[in-house]
Each structure stands twice: as structure tokens, then as C-alpha cells.
Amino acid sequence: QVQLVESGGGSVQPGGSLRLSCAASGMIFSNYLMGWYRQVPGKQRELVARIGSSSITDYADSVKGRFTISRDNGKKTVYLQMNSLKPEDTAVYYCNAHSLLYSSNYWGQGTQVTVSS
């Protein structure tokens, strides 16, 4: 069974930092494009950042320069380092694994990030 488990969420003050982790199992991790998405109640889930097996990255304009996505294929884990957090970053963050080769798409359960003073 494919499983994605997020961790590292929590509550921080504006300007603070958090690092999210997503541990994958039951899959050939290196064959998947990994991404982080976030969702606020009542709004559409949006892409935050994604990273390919070659470590080429892509970011939403709203987080460029503040967030960094990375992956460790040996540990089958993808990370999201979030710096200079803003209240607008408050959301549930979801880990995603996508493979065109396998026609597969998987989601984690989500982890809450709250930024407030």
C-alpha cells in the first residue's frame, strides 16, 4: 500500500519558520514527482511547490524566496522548509506524489500550519 505521512506542522508567529516532512512508503519513490499543496476551508487546493527526481523545482509566486522544497530519495522523504511565515500561509498542507509513467496520484492526510500573533 502506498502511504504518505506528513509531519512538522504546528502554530508559529509571523516571521517564524517550520519544516514539513513527508515520508513515503510502498512505492518506487524516485519515479514520482513530489509536491506540496495547501488548502483553506472553502477554497480550492493550490500548488505550493513541487520537485522532480532531478531536483528541478517549481514554486507558487506567493512563496518564492521564502519556501524551499527538497527530497531525499534514500529516505523516501520530501521536505518543505518554510521561512518568513505570514498569516496568509495558514492552511492544511498536503503531500502529493504523482507519476505519469504509472498513471498514479497519491495524497497524504494533511498537516495543519497556523501562523498568528
Coordinates of N, CA, C and O in Angstrom, one line a residue:
Q1 N 0.8 -1.2 0.0 CA 0.0 0.0 0.0 C 0.9 1.2 0.0 O 1.8 1.3 0.8
V2 N 0.5 2.2 -0.9 CA 1.2 3.5 -0.9 C 0.7 4.3 0.3 O -0.5 4.4 0.5
Q3 N 1.7 4.9 1.0 CA 1.3 5.8 2.1 C 2.2 7.0 2.1 O 3.4 6.9 2.0
L4 N 1.6 8.2 2.3 CA 2.3 9.4 2.5 C 1.9 10.0 3.9 O 0.8 10.2 4.1
V5 N 2.9 10.2 4.7 CA 2.7 10.7 6.1 C 3.4 12.0 6.3 O 4.6 12.0 6.3
E6 N 2.6 13.1 6.5 CA 3.2 14.4 6.8 C 3.4 14.6 8.3 O 2.7 14.0 9.1
S7 N 4.4 15.4 8.6 CA 4.7 15.8 9.9 C 5.4 17.2 9.9 O 5.8 17.6 8.9
G8 N 5.4 17.8 11.1 CA 6.1 19.1 11.3 C 5.2 20.3 11.3 O 5.7 21.4 11.5
G9 N 3.9 20.1 11.1 CA 3.0 21.3 11.2 C 2.9 21.7 12.7 O 3.3 21.1 13.6
G10 N 2.3 22.9 12.8 CA 2.1 23.5 14.1 C 1.7 24.9 14.0 O 1.3 25.4 13.0
S11 N 1.8 25.6 15.2 CA 1.5 27.0 15.3 C 2.7 27.9 15.5 O 3.5 27.6 16.4
V12 N 2.9 28.9 14.7 CA 4.0 29.8 14.8 C 3.6 31.3 14.7 O 2.5 31.5 14.2
Q13 N 4.4 32.2 15.1 CA 4.2 33.6 15.0 C 4.6 34.1 13.6 O 5.5 33.4 13.0
P14 N 4.1 35.2 13.1 CA 4.5 35.7 11.8 C 6.0 35.9 11.9 O 6.6 36.4 12.9
G15 N 6.7 35.6 10.8 CA 8.1 35.7 10.7 C 8.9 34.4 11.1 O 10.1 34.3 10.9
G16 N 8.2 33.5 11.7 CA 8.8 32.3 12.2 C 9.0 31.3 11.0 O 8.7 31.5 9.9
S17 N 9.5 30.1 11.4 CA 9.8 29.0 10.5 C 9.3 27.7 10.9 O 9.1 27.4 12.1
L18 N 9.0 26.9 9.9 CA 8.6 25.5 10.1 C 9.2 24.6 9.0 O 9.4 25.1 7.9
R19 N 9.5 23.4 9.3 CA 9.9 22.4 8.3 C 8.9 21.3 8.3 O 8.8 20.5 9.3
L20 N 8.3 21.1 7.2 CA 7.4 19.9 7.0 C 8.1 18.8 6.4 O 9.0 19.0 5.5
S21 N 7.7 17.6 6.8 CA 8.3 16.4 6.2 C 7.2 15.5 5.7 O 6.1 15.4 6.3
C22 N 7.5 14.7 4.6 CA 6.5 13.8 4.1 C 7.3 12.5 3.8 O 8.1 12.4 2.9
A23 N 7.0 11.4 4.6 CA 7.6 10.1 4.4 C 6.7 9.2 3.6 O 5.6 9.0 3.9
A24 N 7.3 8.7 2.5 CA 6.6 7.8 1.6 C 7.0 6.4 1.8 O 8.1 6.1 2.2
S25 N 6.1 5.5 1.5 CA 6.3 4.0 1.6 C 5.5 3.3 0.6 O 4.4 3.8 0.1
G26 N 5.9 2.1 0.3 CA 5.1 1.3 -0.7 C 5.2 1.7 -2.1 O 4.3 1.4 -2.9
M27 N 6.2 2.4 -2.5 CA 6.4 3.0 -3.8 C 7.8 3.1 -4.2 O 8.7 3.1 -3.4
I28 N 8.1 3.2 -5.5 CA 9.4 3.5 -6.0 C 9.5 5.0 -6.0 O 9.1 5.7 -7.0
F29 N 10.0 5.5 -4.9 CA 10.0 7.0 -4.7 C 10.6 7.8 -5.8 O 10.1 8.9 -6.1
S30 N 11.7 7.4 -6.3 CA 12.5 8.2 -7.3 C 11.7 8.3 -8.6 O 12.1 9.2 -9.4
N31 N 10.7 7.5 -8.8 CA 9.9 7.6 -10.1 C 8.8 8.6 -10.0 O 8.0 8.8 -10.9
Y32 N 8.6 9.3 -8.8 CA 7.5 10.2 -8.6 C 7.9 11.7 -8.5 O 8.9 12.0 -7.9
L33 N 7.1 12.5 -9.1 CA 7.1 13.9 -8.9 C 6.4 14.2 -7.6 O 5.3 13.8 -7.4
M34 N 7.1 14.9 -6.7 CA 6.6 15.1 -5.3 C 6.2 16.6 -5.2 O 6.9 17.5 -5.8
G35 N 5.2 16.9 -4.5 CA 4.7 18.2 -4.3 C 4.0 18.5 -3.0 O 3.6 17.6 -2.3
W36 N 4.0 19.8 -2.7 CA 3.2 20.2 -1.5 C 2.1 21.1 -2.0 O 2.4 22.0 -2.8
Y37 N 0.9 20.9 -1.5 CA -0.2 21.7 -1.8 C -0.8 22.2 -0.4 O -0.5 21.6 0.6
R38 N -1.6 23.2 -0.5 CA -2.3 23.7 0.7 C -3.7 24.1 0.4 O -4.1 24.4 -0.7
Q39 N -4.6 24.0 1.4 CA -6.0 24.3 1.3 C -6.5 25.0 2.5 O -6.3 24.6 3.6
V40 N -7.3 26.0 2.3 CA -8.1 26.8 3.3 C -9.5 26.4 3.1 O -10.0 26.2 2.0
P41 N -10.2 26.2 4.3 CA -11.7 25.8 4.1 C -12.4 26.7 3.2 O -12.3 27.9 3.3
G42 N -13.2 26.1 2.3 CA -14.0 26.9 1.4 C -13.3 27.3 0.1 O -13.9 27.9 -0.8
K43 N -12.0 27.0 0.0 CA -11.2 27.4 -1.1 C -10.6 26.2 -1.8 O -10.4 25.2 -1.2
Q44 N -10.2 26.4 -3.1 CA -9.6 25.3 -3.8 C -8.2 25.0 -3.4 O -7.4 25.9 -3.0
R45 N -7.8 23.8 -3.4 CA -6.4 23.4 -3.1 C -5.5 23.9 -4.1 O -5.7 23.8 -5.3
E46 N -4.4 24.5 -3.6 CA -3.4 25.1 -4.5 C -2.0 24.5 -4.4 O -1.6 24.1 -3.3
L47 N -1.3 24.5 -5.5 CA 0.1 24.1 -5.5 C 1.0 25.1 -4.8 O 0.9 26.3 -5.0
V48 N 1.8 24.6 -3.9 CA 2.8 25.4 -3.2 C 4.2 25.2 -3.8 O 4.8 26.2 -4.2
A49 N 4.6 24.0 -4.0 CA 5.9 23.7 -4.6 C 5.9 22.3 -5.0 O 5.2 21.4 -4.5
R50 N 6.8 22.0 -6.0 CA 7.0 20.6 -6.5 C 8.4 20.4 -6.9 O 9.1 21.3 -7.2
I51 N 8.8 19.1 -6.9 CA 10.2 18.8 -7.2 C 10.2 17.5 -7.9 O 9.6 16.5 -7.5
G52 N 11.0 17.4 -9.0 CA 11.2 16.2 -9.8 C 12.3 15.4 -9.3 O 13.0 15.7 -8.3
S53 N 12.5 14.2 -9.9 CA 13.6 13.3 -9.5 C 14.9 13.9 -9.7 O 15.9 13.5 -9.1
S54 N 15.0 14.9 -10.7 CA 16.3 15.6 -11.0 C 16.5 16.7 -10.0 O 17.5 17.4 -10.2
S55 N 15.6 17.0 -9.1 CA 15.7 18.1 -8.1 C 15.4 19.4 -8.8 O 15.6 20.4 -8.1
I56 N 14.8 19.4 -10.0 CA 14.3 20.7 -10.5 C 13.0 21.0 -9.8 O 12.2 20.2 -9.5
T57 N 12.9 22.3 -9.4 CA 11.8 22.8 -8.5 C 11.0 23.8 -9.2 O 11.4 24.5 -10.1
D58 N 9.7 23.9 -8.7 CA 8.8 24.9 -9.1 C 8.0 25.4 -7.9 O 7.6 24.6 -7.1
Y59 N 7.8 26.7 -7.8 CA 7.1 27.3 -6.7 C 6.0 28.2 -7.1 O 6.0 28.9 -8.1
A60 N 5.0 28.3 -6.2 CA 3.9 29.3 -6.4 C 4.6 30.7 -6.2 O 5.5 30.8 -5.3
D61 N 4.1 31.7 -6.9 CA 4.6 33.0 -6.8 C 4.5 33.6 -5.3 O 5.4 34.3 -4.9
S62 N 3.5 33.2 -4.6 CA 3.3 33.7 -3.3 C 4.3 33.2 -2.2 O 4.4 33.7 -1.2
V63 N 5.1 32.1 -2.6 CA 6.0 31.6 -1.6 C 7.5 31.6 -2.1 O 8.4 31.3 -1.4
K64 N 7.7 32.1 -3.3 CA 9.1 32.2 -3.9 C 9.9 33.1 -3.0 O 9.6 34.1 -2.6
G65 N 11.1 32.6 -2.7 CA 12.1 33.3 -1.9 C 11.9 33.0 -0.4 O 12.8 33.4 0.4
R66 N 10.8 32.3 0.0 CA 10.5 32.0 1.4 C 10.5 30.6 1.7 O 11.0 30.1 2.8
F67 N 10.0 29.8 0.8 CA 9.9 28.3 0.9 C 10.9 27.6 0.1 O 11.2 28.0 -1.0
T68 N 11.4 26.4 0.6 CA 12.3 25.6 -0.2 C 11.9 24.2 -0.1 O 11.7 23.6 1.0
I69 N 11.7 23.5 -1.3 CA 11.3 22.1 -1.3 C 12.6 21.3 -1.6 O 13.4 21.7 -2.4
S70 N 12.7 20.1 -1.0 CA 13.8 19.3 -1.3 C 13.4 17.8 -1.1 O 12.3 17.6 -0.5
R71 N 14.2 16.9 -1.6 CA 13.9 15.5 -1.4 C 15.1 14.7 -1.1 O 16.2 15.0 -1.6
D72 N 14.9 13.6 -0.4 CA 15.9 12.6 -0.1 C 15.4 11.3 -0.6 O 14.6 10.7 0.1
N73 N 15.9 10.9 -1.7 CA 15.4 9.6 -2.3 C 15.8 8.4 -1.5 O 15.1 7.4 -1.5
G74 N 17.0 8.5 -0.8 CA 17.4 7.4 0.1 C 16.4 7.2 1.2 O 16.1 6.0 1.6
K75 N 15.9 8.3 1.8 CA 15.0 8.2 2.9 C 13.5 8.2 2.5 O 12.6 8.1 3.3
K76 N 13.3 8.4 1.1 CA 12.0 8.4 0.6 C 11.1 9.5 1.3 O 10.0 9.3 1.7
T77 N 11.7 10.7 1.4 CA 11.1 11.8 2.1 C 11.3 13.1 1.3 O 12.3 13.3 0.7
V78 N 10.2 13.9 1.3 CA 10.2 15.2 0.7 C 10.0 16.2 1.9 O 9.2 16.0 2.8
Y79 N 10.7 17.4 1.8 CA 10.6 18.4 2.8 C 10.2 19.7 2.2 O 10.3 20.0 1.1
L80 N 9.6 20.5 3.1 CA 9.2 21.9 2.8 C 9.7 22.8 3.9 O 9.1 22.8 5.0
Q81 N 10.8 23.5 3.7 CA 11.3 24.5 4.6 C 10.6 25.8 4.4 O 10.6 26.3 3.3
M82 N 9.9 26.3 5.4 CA 9.1 27.5 5.3 C 9.7 28.5 6.2 O 9.7 28.4 7.5
N83 N 10.1 29.6 5.7 CA 10.7 30.7 6.4 C 9.9 32.0 6.2 O 9.1 32.1 5.3
S84 N 10.0 33.0 7.1 CA 9.3 34.2 7.0 C 7.8 34.0 6.8 O 7.2 34.6 6.0
L85 N 7.3 33.2 7.7 CA 5.9 32.8 7.5 C 4.9 34.0 7.8 O 5.2 34.8 8.6
K86 N 3.9 34.0 7.0 CA 2.9 35.0 7.1 C 1.5 34.4 7.5 O 1.3 33.2 7.3
P87 N 0.6 35.2 8.1 CA -0.7 34.7 8.4 C -1.4 34.1 7.2 O -2.2 33.1 7.3
E88 N -1.2 34.6 6.0 CA -1.8 34.1 4.8 C -1.3 32.7 4.4 O -1.9 32.0 3.6
D89 N -0.2 32.2 5.1 CA 0.2 30.9 4.8 C -0.5 29.8 5.7 O -0.3 28.6 5.5
T90 N -1.4 30.3 6.5 CA -2.2 29.4 7.3 C -3.1 28.5 6.5 O -3.8 29.0 5.6
A91 N -3.0 27.2 6.6 CA -3.7 26.3 5.8 C -3.4 24.8 6.2 O -2.5 24.6 7.1
V92 N -4.1 23.9 5.7 CA -3.7 22.5 5.8 C -2.8 22.2 4.6 O -3.2 22.4 3.5
Y93 N -1.6 21.6 4.9 CA -0.6 21.3 3.9 C -0.6 19.8 3.6 O -0.6 19.0 4.5
Y94 N -0.7 19.5 2.3 CA -0.8 18.1 1.8 C 0.4 17.8 1.0 O 0.8 18.5 0.1
C95 N 0.9 16.6 1.2 CA 1.9 16.0 0.4 C 1.3 15.2 -0.8 O 0.3 14.5 -0.6
N96 N 1.9 15.3 -1.9 CA 1.4 14.7 -3.1 C 2.5 14.0 -3.9 O 3.6 14.5 -4.0
A97 N 2.2 12.8 -4.4 CA 3.1 12.0 -5.2 C 2.4 11.7 -6.5 O 1.3 11.2 -6.5
H98 N 3.0 12.1 -7.7 CA 2.4 11.9 -9.0 C 3.4 11.2 -9.9 O 4.5 11.6 -10.0
S99 N 2.9 10.2 -10.7 CA 3.7 9.6 -11.7 C 2.9 9.5 -13.0 O 1.8 8.8 -13.0
L100 N 3.4 10.1 -14.1 CA 2.8 9.9 -15.4 C 3.0 8.5 -15.9 O 2.1 7.9 -16.5
L101 N 4.2 7.9 -15.6 CA 4.5 6.6 -16.0 C 3.5 5.6 -15.5 O 3.1 4.7 -16.2
Y102 N 3.2 5.7 -14.2 CA 2.3 4.7 -13.5 C 0.8 5.2 -13.5 O 0.0 4.4 -13.1
S103 N 0.6 6.4 -14.1 CA -0.8 6.9 -14.0 C -1.3 6.9 -12.6 O -2.5 6.5 -12.3
S104 N -0.5 7.3 -11.6 CA -0.8 7.3 -10.2 C -0.7 8.7 -9.6 O 0.1 9.5 -10.0
N105 N -1.6 8.9 -8.6 CA -1.6 10.1 -7.9 C -2.0 9.8 -6.4 O -3.1 9.2 -6.2
Y106 N -1.2 10.2 -5.5 CA -1.5 9.9 -4.1 C -1.4 11.1 -3.2 O -0.6 12.1 -3.5
W107 N -2.1 11.1 -2.1 CA -2.2 12.3 -1.2 C -1.9 11.8 0.2 O -2.3 10.7 0.6
G108 N -1.3 12.6 1.0 CA -1.2 12.4 2.4 C -2.4 12.9 3.2 O -3.4 13.4 2.5
Q109 N -2.4 12.7 4.5 CA -3.6 13.1 5.3 C -3.7 14.6 5.6 O -4.7 15.1 6.0
G110 N -2.6 15.3 5.4 CA -2.5 16.7 5.7 C -2.0 17.1 7.0 O -2.2 16.3 8.0
T111 N -1.3 18.2 7.2 CA -0.9 18.7 8.4 C -1.2 20.2 8.6 O -1.0 20.9 7.6
Q112 N -1.7 20.6 9.7 CA -2.1 22.0 9.9 C -1.0 22.9 10.2 O -0.1 22.6 11.0
V113 N -0.9 24.0 9.5 CA 0.0 25.1 9.7 C -0.8 26.4 10.1 O -1.6 26.8 9.3
T114 N -0.5 26.9 11.2 CA -1.2 28.1 11.7 C -0.2 29.2 12.0 O 0.7 29.0 12.8
V115 N -0.3 30.4 11.4 CA 0.6 31.5 11.6 C -0.2 32.7 12.1 O -1.1 33.2 11.4
S116 N 0.0 33.0 13.4 CA -0.8 34.1 14.0 C 0.0 34.6 15.2 O 0.9 34.0 15.7
S117 N -0.3 35.9 15.6 CA 0.4 36.5 16.7 C -0.4 36.3 18.0 O 0.0 36.7 19.0

